[in-house]
Short mmCIF file of C-alpha atoms and ligand atoms in Angstrom, two decimals:
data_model
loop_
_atom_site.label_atom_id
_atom_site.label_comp_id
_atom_site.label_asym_id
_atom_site.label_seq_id
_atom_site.Cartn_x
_atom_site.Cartn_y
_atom_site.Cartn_z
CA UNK A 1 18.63 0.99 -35.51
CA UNK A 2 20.40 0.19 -31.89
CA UNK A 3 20.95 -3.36 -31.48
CA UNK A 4 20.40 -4.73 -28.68
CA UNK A 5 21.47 -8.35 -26.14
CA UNK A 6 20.19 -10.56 -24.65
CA UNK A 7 18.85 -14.62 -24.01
CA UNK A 8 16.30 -15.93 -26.17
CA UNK A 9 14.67 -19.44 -27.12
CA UNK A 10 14.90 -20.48 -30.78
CA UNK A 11 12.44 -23.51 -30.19
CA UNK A 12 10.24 -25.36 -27.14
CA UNK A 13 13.25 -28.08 -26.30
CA UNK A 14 16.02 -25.60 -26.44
CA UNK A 15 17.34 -23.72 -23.82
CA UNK A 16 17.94 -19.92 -23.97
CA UNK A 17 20.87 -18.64 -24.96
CA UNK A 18 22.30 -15.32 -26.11
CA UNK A 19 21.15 -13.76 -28.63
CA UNK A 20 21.09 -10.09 -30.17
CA UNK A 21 18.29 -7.86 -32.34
CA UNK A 22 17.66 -4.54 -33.27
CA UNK A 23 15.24 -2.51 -31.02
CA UNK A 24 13.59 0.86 -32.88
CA UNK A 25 14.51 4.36 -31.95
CA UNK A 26 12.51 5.49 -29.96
CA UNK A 27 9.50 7.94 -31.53
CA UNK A 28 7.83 11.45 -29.99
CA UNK A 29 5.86 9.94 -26.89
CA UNK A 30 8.27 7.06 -26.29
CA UNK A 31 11.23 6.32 -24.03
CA UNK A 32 13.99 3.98 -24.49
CA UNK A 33 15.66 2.16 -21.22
CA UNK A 34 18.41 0.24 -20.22
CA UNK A 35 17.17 -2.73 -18.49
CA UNK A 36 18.83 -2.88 -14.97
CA UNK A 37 16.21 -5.83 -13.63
CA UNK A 38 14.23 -8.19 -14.73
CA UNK A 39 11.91 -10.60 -12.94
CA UNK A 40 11.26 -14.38 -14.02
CA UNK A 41 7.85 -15.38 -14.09
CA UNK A 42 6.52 -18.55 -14.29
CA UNK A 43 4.49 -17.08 -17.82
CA UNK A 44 7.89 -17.16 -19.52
CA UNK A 45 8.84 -20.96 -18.59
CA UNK A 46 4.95 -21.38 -19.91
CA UNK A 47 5.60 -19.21 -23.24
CA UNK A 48 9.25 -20.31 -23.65
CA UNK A 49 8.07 -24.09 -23.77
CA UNK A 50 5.17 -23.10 -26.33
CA UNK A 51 2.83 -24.58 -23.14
CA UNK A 52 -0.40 -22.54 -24.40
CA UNK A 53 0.32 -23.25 -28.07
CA UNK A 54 1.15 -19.66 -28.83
CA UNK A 55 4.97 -18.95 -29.07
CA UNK A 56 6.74 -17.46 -31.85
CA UNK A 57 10.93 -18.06 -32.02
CA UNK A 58 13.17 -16.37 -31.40
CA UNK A 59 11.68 -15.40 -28.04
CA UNK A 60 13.39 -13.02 -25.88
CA UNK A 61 11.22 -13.92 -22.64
CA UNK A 62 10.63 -11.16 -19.49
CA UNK A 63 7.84 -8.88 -18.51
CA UNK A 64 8.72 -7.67 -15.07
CA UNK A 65 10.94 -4.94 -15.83
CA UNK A 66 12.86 -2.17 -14.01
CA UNK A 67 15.67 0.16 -16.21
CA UNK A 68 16.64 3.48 -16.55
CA UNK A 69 15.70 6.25 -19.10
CA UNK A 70 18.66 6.54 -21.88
CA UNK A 71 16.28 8.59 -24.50
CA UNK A 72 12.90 10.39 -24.23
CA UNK A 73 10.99 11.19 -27.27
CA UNK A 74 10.18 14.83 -27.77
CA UNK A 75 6.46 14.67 -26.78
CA UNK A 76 7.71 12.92 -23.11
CA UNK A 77 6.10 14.62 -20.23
CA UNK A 78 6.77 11.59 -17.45
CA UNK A 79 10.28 10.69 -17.75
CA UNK A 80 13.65 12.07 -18.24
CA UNK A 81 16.80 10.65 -18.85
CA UNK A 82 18.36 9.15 -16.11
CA UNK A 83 15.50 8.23 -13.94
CA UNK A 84 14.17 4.70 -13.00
CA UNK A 85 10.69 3.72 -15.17
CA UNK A 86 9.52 -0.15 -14.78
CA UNK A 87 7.50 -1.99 -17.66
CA UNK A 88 5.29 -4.65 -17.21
CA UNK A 89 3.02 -7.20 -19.09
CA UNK A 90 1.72 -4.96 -21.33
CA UNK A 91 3.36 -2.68 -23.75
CA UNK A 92 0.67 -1.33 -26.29
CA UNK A 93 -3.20 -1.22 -26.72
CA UNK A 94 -5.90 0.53 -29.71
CA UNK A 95 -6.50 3.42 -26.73
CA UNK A 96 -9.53 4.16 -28.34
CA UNK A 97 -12.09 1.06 -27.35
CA UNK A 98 -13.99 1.46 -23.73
CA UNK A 99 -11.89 -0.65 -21.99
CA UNK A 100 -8.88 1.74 -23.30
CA UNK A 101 -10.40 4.54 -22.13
CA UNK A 102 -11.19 3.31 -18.66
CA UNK A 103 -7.56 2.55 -18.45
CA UNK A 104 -7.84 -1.19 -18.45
CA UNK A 105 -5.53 -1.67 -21.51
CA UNK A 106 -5.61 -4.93 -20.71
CA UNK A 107 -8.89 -6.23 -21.82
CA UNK A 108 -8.13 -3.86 -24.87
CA UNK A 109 -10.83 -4.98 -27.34
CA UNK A 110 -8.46 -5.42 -29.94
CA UNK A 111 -6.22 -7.12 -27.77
CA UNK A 112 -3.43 -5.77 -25.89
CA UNK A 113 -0.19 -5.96 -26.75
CA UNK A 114 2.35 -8.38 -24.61
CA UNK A 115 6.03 -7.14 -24.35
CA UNK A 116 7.13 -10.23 -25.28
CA UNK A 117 5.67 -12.59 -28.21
CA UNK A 118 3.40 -9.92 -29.38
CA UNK A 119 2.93 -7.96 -32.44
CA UNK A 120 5.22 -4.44 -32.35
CA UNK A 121 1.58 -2.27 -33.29
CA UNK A 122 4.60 0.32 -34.59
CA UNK A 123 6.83 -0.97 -37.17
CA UNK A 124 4.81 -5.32 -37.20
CA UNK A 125 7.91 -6.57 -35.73
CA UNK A 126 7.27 -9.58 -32.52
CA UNK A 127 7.86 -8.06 -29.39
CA UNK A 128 11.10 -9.24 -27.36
CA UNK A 129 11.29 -9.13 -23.39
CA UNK A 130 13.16 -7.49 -20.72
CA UNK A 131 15.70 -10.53 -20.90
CA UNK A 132 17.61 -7.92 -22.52
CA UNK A 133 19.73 -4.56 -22.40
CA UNK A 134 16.65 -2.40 -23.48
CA UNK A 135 13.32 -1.84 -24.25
CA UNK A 136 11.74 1.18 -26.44
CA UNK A 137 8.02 1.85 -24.84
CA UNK A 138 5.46 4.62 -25.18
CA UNK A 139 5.36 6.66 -21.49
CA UNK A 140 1.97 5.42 -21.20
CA UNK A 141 3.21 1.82 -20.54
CA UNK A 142 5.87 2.86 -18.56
CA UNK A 143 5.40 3.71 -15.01
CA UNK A 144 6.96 5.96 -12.61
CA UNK A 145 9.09 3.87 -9.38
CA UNK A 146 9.17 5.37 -5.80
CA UNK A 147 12.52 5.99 -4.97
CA UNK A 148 12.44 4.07 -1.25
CA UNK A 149 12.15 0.92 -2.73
CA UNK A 150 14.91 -1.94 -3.67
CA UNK A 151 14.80 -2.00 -7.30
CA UNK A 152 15.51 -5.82 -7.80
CA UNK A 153 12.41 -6.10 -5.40
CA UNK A 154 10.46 -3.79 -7.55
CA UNK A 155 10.80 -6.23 -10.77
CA UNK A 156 8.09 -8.43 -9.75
CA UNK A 157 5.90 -5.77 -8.77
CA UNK A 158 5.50 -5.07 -12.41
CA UNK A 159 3.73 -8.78 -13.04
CA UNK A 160 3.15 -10.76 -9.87
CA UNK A 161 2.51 -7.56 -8.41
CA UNK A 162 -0.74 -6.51 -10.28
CA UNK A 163 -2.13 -9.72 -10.95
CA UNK A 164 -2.54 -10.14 -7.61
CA UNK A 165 -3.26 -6.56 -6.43
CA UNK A 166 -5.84 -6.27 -8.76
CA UNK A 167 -8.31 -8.63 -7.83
CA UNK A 168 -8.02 -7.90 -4.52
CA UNK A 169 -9.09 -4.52 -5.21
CA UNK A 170 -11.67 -5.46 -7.59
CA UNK A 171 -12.92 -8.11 -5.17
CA UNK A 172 -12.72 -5.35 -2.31
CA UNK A 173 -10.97 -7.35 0.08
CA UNK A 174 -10.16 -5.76 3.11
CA UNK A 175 -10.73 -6.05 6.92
CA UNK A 176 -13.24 -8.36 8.14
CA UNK A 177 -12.82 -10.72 5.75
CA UNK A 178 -11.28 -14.63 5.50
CA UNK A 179 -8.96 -14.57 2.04
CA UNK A 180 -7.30 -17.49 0.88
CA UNK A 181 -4.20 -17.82 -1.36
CA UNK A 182 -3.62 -20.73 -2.82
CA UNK A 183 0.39 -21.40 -3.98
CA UNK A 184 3.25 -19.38 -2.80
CA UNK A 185 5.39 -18.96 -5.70
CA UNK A 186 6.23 -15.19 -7.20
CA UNK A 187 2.42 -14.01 -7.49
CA UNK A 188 1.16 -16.41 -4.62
CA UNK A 189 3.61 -14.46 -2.25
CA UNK A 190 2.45 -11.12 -3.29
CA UNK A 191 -1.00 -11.75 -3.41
CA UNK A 192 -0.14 -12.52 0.68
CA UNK A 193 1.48 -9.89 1.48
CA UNK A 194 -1.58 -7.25 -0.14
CA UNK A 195 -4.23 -9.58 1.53
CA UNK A 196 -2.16 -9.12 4.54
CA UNK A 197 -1.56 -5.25 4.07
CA UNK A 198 -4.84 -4.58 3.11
CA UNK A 199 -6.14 -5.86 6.50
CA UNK A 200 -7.64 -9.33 5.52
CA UNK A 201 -7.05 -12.69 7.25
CA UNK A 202 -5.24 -14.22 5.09
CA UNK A 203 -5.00 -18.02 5.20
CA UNK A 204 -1.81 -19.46 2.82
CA UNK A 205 -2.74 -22.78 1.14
CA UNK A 206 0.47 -24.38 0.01
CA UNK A 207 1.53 -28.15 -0.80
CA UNK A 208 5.38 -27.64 0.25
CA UNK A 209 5.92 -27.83 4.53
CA UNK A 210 8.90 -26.65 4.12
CA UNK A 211 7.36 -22.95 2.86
CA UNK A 212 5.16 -22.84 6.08
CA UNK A 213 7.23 -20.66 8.40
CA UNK A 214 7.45 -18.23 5.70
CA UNK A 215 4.54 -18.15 4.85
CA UNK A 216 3.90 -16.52 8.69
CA UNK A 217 6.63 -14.06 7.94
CA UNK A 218 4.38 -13.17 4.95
CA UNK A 219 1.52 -12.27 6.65
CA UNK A 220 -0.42 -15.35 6.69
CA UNK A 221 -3.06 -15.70 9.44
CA UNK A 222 -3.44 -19.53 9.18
CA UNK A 223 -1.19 -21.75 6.66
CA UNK A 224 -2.58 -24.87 5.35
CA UNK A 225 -0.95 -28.12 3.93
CA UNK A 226 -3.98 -28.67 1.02
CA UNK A 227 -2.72 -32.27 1.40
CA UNK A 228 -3.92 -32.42 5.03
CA UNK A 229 -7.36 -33.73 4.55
CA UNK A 230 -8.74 -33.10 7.89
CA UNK A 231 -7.22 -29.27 7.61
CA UNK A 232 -8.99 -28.30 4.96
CA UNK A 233 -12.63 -30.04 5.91
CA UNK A 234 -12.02 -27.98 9.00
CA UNK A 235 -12.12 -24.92 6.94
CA UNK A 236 -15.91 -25.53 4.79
CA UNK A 237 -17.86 -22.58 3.86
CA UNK A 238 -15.80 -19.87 5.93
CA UNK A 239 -13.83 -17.93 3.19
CA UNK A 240 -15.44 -14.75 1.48
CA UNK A 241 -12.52 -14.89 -1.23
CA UNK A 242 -9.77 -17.45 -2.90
CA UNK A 243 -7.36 -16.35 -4.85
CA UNK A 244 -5.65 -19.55 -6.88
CA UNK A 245 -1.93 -18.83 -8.30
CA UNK A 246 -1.18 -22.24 -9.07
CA UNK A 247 0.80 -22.91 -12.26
CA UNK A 248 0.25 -26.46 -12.68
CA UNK A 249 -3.12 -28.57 -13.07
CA UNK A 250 -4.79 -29.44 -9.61
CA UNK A 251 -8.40 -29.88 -8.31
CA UNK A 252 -10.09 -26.79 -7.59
CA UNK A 253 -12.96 -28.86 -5.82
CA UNK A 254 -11.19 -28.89 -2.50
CA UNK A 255 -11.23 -25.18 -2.37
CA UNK A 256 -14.97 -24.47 -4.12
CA UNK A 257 -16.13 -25.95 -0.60
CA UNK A 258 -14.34 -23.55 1.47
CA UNK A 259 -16.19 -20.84 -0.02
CA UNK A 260 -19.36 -19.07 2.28
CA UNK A 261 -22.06 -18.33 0.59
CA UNK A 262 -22.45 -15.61 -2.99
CA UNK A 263 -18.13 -16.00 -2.22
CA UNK A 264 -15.80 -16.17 -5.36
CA UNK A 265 -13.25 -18.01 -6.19
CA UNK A 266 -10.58 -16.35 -8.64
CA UNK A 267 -8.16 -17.97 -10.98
CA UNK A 268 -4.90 -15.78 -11.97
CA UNK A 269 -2.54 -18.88 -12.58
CA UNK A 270 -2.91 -20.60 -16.33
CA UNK A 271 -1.97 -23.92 -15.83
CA UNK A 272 -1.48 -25.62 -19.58
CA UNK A 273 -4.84 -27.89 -19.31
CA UNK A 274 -8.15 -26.08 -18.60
CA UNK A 275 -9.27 -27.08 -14.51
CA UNK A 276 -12.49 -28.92 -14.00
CA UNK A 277 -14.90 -29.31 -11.63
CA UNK A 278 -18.09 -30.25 -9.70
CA UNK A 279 -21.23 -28.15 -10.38
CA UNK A 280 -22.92 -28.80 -6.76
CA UNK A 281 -19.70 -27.32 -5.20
CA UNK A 282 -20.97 -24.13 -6.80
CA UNK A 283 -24.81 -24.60 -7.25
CA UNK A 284 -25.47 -25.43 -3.35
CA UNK A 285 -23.88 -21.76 -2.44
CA UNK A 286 -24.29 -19.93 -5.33
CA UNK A 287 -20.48 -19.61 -5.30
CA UNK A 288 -18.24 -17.67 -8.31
CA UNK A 289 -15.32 -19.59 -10.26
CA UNK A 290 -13.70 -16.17 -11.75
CA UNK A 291 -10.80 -14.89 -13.70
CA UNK A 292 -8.34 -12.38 -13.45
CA UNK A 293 -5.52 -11.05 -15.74
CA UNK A 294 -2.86 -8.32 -14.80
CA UNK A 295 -3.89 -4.95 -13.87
CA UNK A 296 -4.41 -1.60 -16.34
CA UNK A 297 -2.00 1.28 -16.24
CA UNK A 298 -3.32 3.69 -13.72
CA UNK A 299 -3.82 0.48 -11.35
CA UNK A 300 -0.40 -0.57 -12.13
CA UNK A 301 0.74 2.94 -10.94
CA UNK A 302 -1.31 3.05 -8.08
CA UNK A 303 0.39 -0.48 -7.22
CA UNK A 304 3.69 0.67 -7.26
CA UNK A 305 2.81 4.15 -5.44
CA UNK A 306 1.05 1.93 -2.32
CA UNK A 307 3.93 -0.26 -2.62
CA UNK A 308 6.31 2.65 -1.78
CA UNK A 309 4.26 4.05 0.53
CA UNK A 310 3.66 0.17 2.57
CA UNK A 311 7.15 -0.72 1.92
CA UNK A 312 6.42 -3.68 0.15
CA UNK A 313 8.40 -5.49 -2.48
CA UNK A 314 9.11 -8.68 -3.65
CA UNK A 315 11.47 -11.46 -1.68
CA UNK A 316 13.98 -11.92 -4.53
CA UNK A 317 16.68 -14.23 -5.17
CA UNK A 318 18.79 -11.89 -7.88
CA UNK A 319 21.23 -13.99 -10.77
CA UNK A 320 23.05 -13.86 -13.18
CA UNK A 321 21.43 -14.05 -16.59
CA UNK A 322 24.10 -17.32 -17.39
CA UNK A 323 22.04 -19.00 -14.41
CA UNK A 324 18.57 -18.46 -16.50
CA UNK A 325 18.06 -21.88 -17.34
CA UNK A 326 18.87 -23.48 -14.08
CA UNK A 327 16.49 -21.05 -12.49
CA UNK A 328 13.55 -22.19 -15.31
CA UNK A 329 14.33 -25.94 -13.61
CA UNK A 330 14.40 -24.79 -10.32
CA UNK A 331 10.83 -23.06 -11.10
CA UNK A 332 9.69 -26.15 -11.76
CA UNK A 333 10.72 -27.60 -8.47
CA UNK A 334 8.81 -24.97 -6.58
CA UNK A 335 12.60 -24.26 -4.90
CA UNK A 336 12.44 -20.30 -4.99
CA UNK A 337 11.79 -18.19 -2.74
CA UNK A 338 9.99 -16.44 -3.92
CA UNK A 339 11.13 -14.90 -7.39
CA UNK A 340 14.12 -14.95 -9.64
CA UNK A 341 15.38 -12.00 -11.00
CA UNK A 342 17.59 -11.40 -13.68
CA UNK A 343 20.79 -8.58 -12.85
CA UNK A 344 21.10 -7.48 -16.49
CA UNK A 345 24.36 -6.00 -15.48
CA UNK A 346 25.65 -9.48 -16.30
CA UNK A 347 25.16 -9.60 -19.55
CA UNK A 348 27.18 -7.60 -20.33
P1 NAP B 401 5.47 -19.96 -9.46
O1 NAP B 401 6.35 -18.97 -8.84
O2 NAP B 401 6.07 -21.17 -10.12
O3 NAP B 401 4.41 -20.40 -8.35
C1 NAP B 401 3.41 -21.36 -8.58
C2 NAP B 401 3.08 -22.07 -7.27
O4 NAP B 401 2.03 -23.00 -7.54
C3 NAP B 401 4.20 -22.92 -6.72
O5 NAP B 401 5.12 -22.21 -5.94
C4 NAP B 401 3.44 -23.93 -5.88
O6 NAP B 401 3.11 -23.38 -4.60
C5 NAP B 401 2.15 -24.11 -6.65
N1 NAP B 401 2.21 -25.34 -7.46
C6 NAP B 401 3.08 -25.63 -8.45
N2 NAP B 401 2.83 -26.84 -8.97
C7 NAP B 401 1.76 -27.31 -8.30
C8 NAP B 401 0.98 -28.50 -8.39
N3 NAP B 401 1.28 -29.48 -9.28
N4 NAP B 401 -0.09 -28.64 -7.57
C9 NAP B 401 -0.39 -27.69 -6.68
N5 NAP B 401 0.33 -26.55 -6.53
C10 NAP B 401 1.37 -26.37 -7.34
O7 NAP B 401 4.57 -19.28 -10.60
P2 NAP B 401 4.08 -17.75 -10.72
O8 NAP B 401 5.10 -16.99 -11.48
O9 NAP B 401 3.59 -17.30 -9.43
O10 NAP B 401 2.84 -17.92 -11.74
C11 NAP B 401 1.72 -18.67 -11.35
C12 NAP B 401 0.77 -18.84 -12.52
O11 NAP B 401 0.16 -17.57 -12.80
C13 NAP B 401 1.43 -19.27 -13.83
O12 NAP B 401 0.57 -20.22 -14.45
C14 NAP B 401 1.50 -18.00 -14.64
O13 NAP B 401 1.52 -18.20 -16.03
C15 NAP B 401 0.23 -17.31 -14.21
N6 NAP B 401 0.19 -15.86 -14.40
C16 NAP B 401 -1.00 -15.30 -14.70
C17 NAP B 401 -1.12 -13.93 -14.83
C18 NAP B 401 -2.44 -13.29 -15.11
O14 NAP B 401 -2.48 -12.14 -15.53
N7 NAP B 401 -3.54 -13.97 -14.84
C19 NAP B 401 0.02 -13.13 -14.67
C20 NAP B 401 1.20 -13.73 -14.33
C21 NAP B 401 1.29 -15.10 -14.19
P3 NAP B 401 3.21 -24.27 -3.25
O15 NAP B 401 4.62 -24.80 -3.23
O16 NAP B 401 2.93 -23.28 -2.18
O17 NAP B 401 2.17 -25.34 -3.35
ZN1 ZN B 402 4.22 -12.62 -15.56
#
């Protein structure tokens, strides 16, 4: 078996630190890569500090990743080696359910498997991240990367990305209507620059000031302080969609009554206590609380494709992997702008 490097957790107090493993060889339809990028999303400070209950240790965190091909199975049509393949959330699925099928792997019936703190459906083993020097993956689960784009830029993509492209598709939000994002962190950021892109007015709820102007250079119509009281008042029953990123508990009340009419609002971010709220802000307009989780394969690809063809990638501030922990407090502190990625190169 290779073995493999990288930063891992052995418990919820303890910082990462490095850390090695074996990885399997990888089989017929499956490609092995060298890990070049990868993206820090606020999931793994969640997972990492056993937030939802669910962590296993050792945990080698990181789902936003962008490598190159060292091996290709024998039965690999995509990729050969030497060319750039990205992995996201999701590494594994039955394939056979409905949901498979449709190629939304992600609400897998069986469940889907994470790339991180999952169970390997190959050999039983729990999955470890892209905070690492490789990953082995079936080609299904890997996904092609145009060749115009900044490849630290493209990490994100492969997370923040499609969480937030995909209910804008599935939400059909496009010109004509009033979209609001609420937090600009790593997905709140994307999620403004595909409203944006996809011809929406997009209106940037934040609770940092200092985020405001860039929030314009975003693409954001209209950016609100959610602390201004009168601001948002101003703003009752005119948005057709909300899309909510935030990673910590709030009130969602304050943005239920911005919604028109039939509107919905959409939660992506999984704050570690379940949100709560009043039933008249949603009875007296027949308003949608709704969730959303990551994106399917095909719509992953078709992500990355419109991403090459809109030149759009993530705002990144690239480190070391020796700076991981500082960036996990500086996550915390809402002071990035607007994700952290990981140059694997220093690891070694
Ligand atoms: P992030 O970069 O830390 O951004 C979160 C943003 O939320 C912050 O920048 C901040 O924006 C706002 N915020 C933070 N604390 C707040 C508070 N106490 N009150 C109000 N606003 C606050 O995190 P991320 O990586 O974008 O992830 C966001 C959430 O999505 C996480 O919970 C993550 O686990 C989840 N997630 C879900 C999926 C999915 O498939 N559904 C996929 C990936 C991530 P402002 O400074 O602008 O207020
Ligand atoms: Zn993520």
């Amino acid at each position: 078996m290779p073995s493999s490097t990288g930063y891992a957790a052995l418990g919820a107090e303890l910082p990462l630190a490095p850390f090695h493993f074996n990885r399997r060889s990888p089989g017929p339809s499956e490609i092995a890569v060298e890990i070049l990028y990868c993206g820090i999303c606020h999931t793994d400070l969640h997972q990492v500090r056993n937030e939802w209950g669910v962590s296993r240790y050792p945990m080698v965190p990181g789902h936003e990743i962008v490598g190159r091909v060292t091996a290709a199975g024998g039965a690999v049509t995509k990729f050969k080696p030497g060319q750039i393949a990205a992995i996201g959330v999701i590494v594994d699925s039955c394939r056979k359910c409905a949901p498979c099928k449709r190629g939304e792997e992600h609400y897998c019936d069986e469940g889907m498997t994470d790339t991180y703190n999952g169970v390997d459906r190959v050999d039983g083993s729990i999955t470890m991240g892209g905070y690492s020097d490789s990953y082995v993956v079936d080609e299904r689960f890997a996904h092609t990367v145009p060749d115009n784009l900044d490849l630290a830029g493209v990490a994100p993509l492969l997370c923040a990305g499609i969480t937030t492209y995909s209910p804008l598709r599935h939400w059909k939000v496009g010109p004509g209507m009033k979209v609001g994002i609420v937090g600009l962190g790593g997905l709140g950021h994307m999620a403004l620059k595909f409203a944006h892109a996809f011809g929406a007015h997009a209106v940037q709820f934040t609770t940092s000031p200092g985020k405001k102007e860039d929030a314009v250079h975003l693409g954001a119509d209209e950016v609100v302080l959610s602390t201004d009281a009168d601001a948002m008042k101003a703003r009752t029953k005119t948005f057709d969609f909300i899309l909510d990123t935030v990673s910590a508990p709030h009130a969602l009340d304050p943005y239920l009554v911005l919604l028109k009419q039939d509107a919905t609002m959409t939660l992506v971010g999984l704050p570690e206590k379940p949100p709560s709220f009043g039933m008249f802000n949603l009875i007296t307009r027949r308003a949608s609380i709704a969730g959303s989780m990551i994106g399917g394969t095909p719509e992953t690809q078709e992500m990355l494709d419109y991403c090459g063809q809109h030149k759009i990638t993530a705002d990144v501030e690239v480190i070391p992997i020796q700076k991981v922990n500082e960036a996990f407090e500086r996550l915390l502190k809402q002071d990035v702008k607007y994700r952290f990625v990981i140059d694997m190169s220093t690891l070694k």
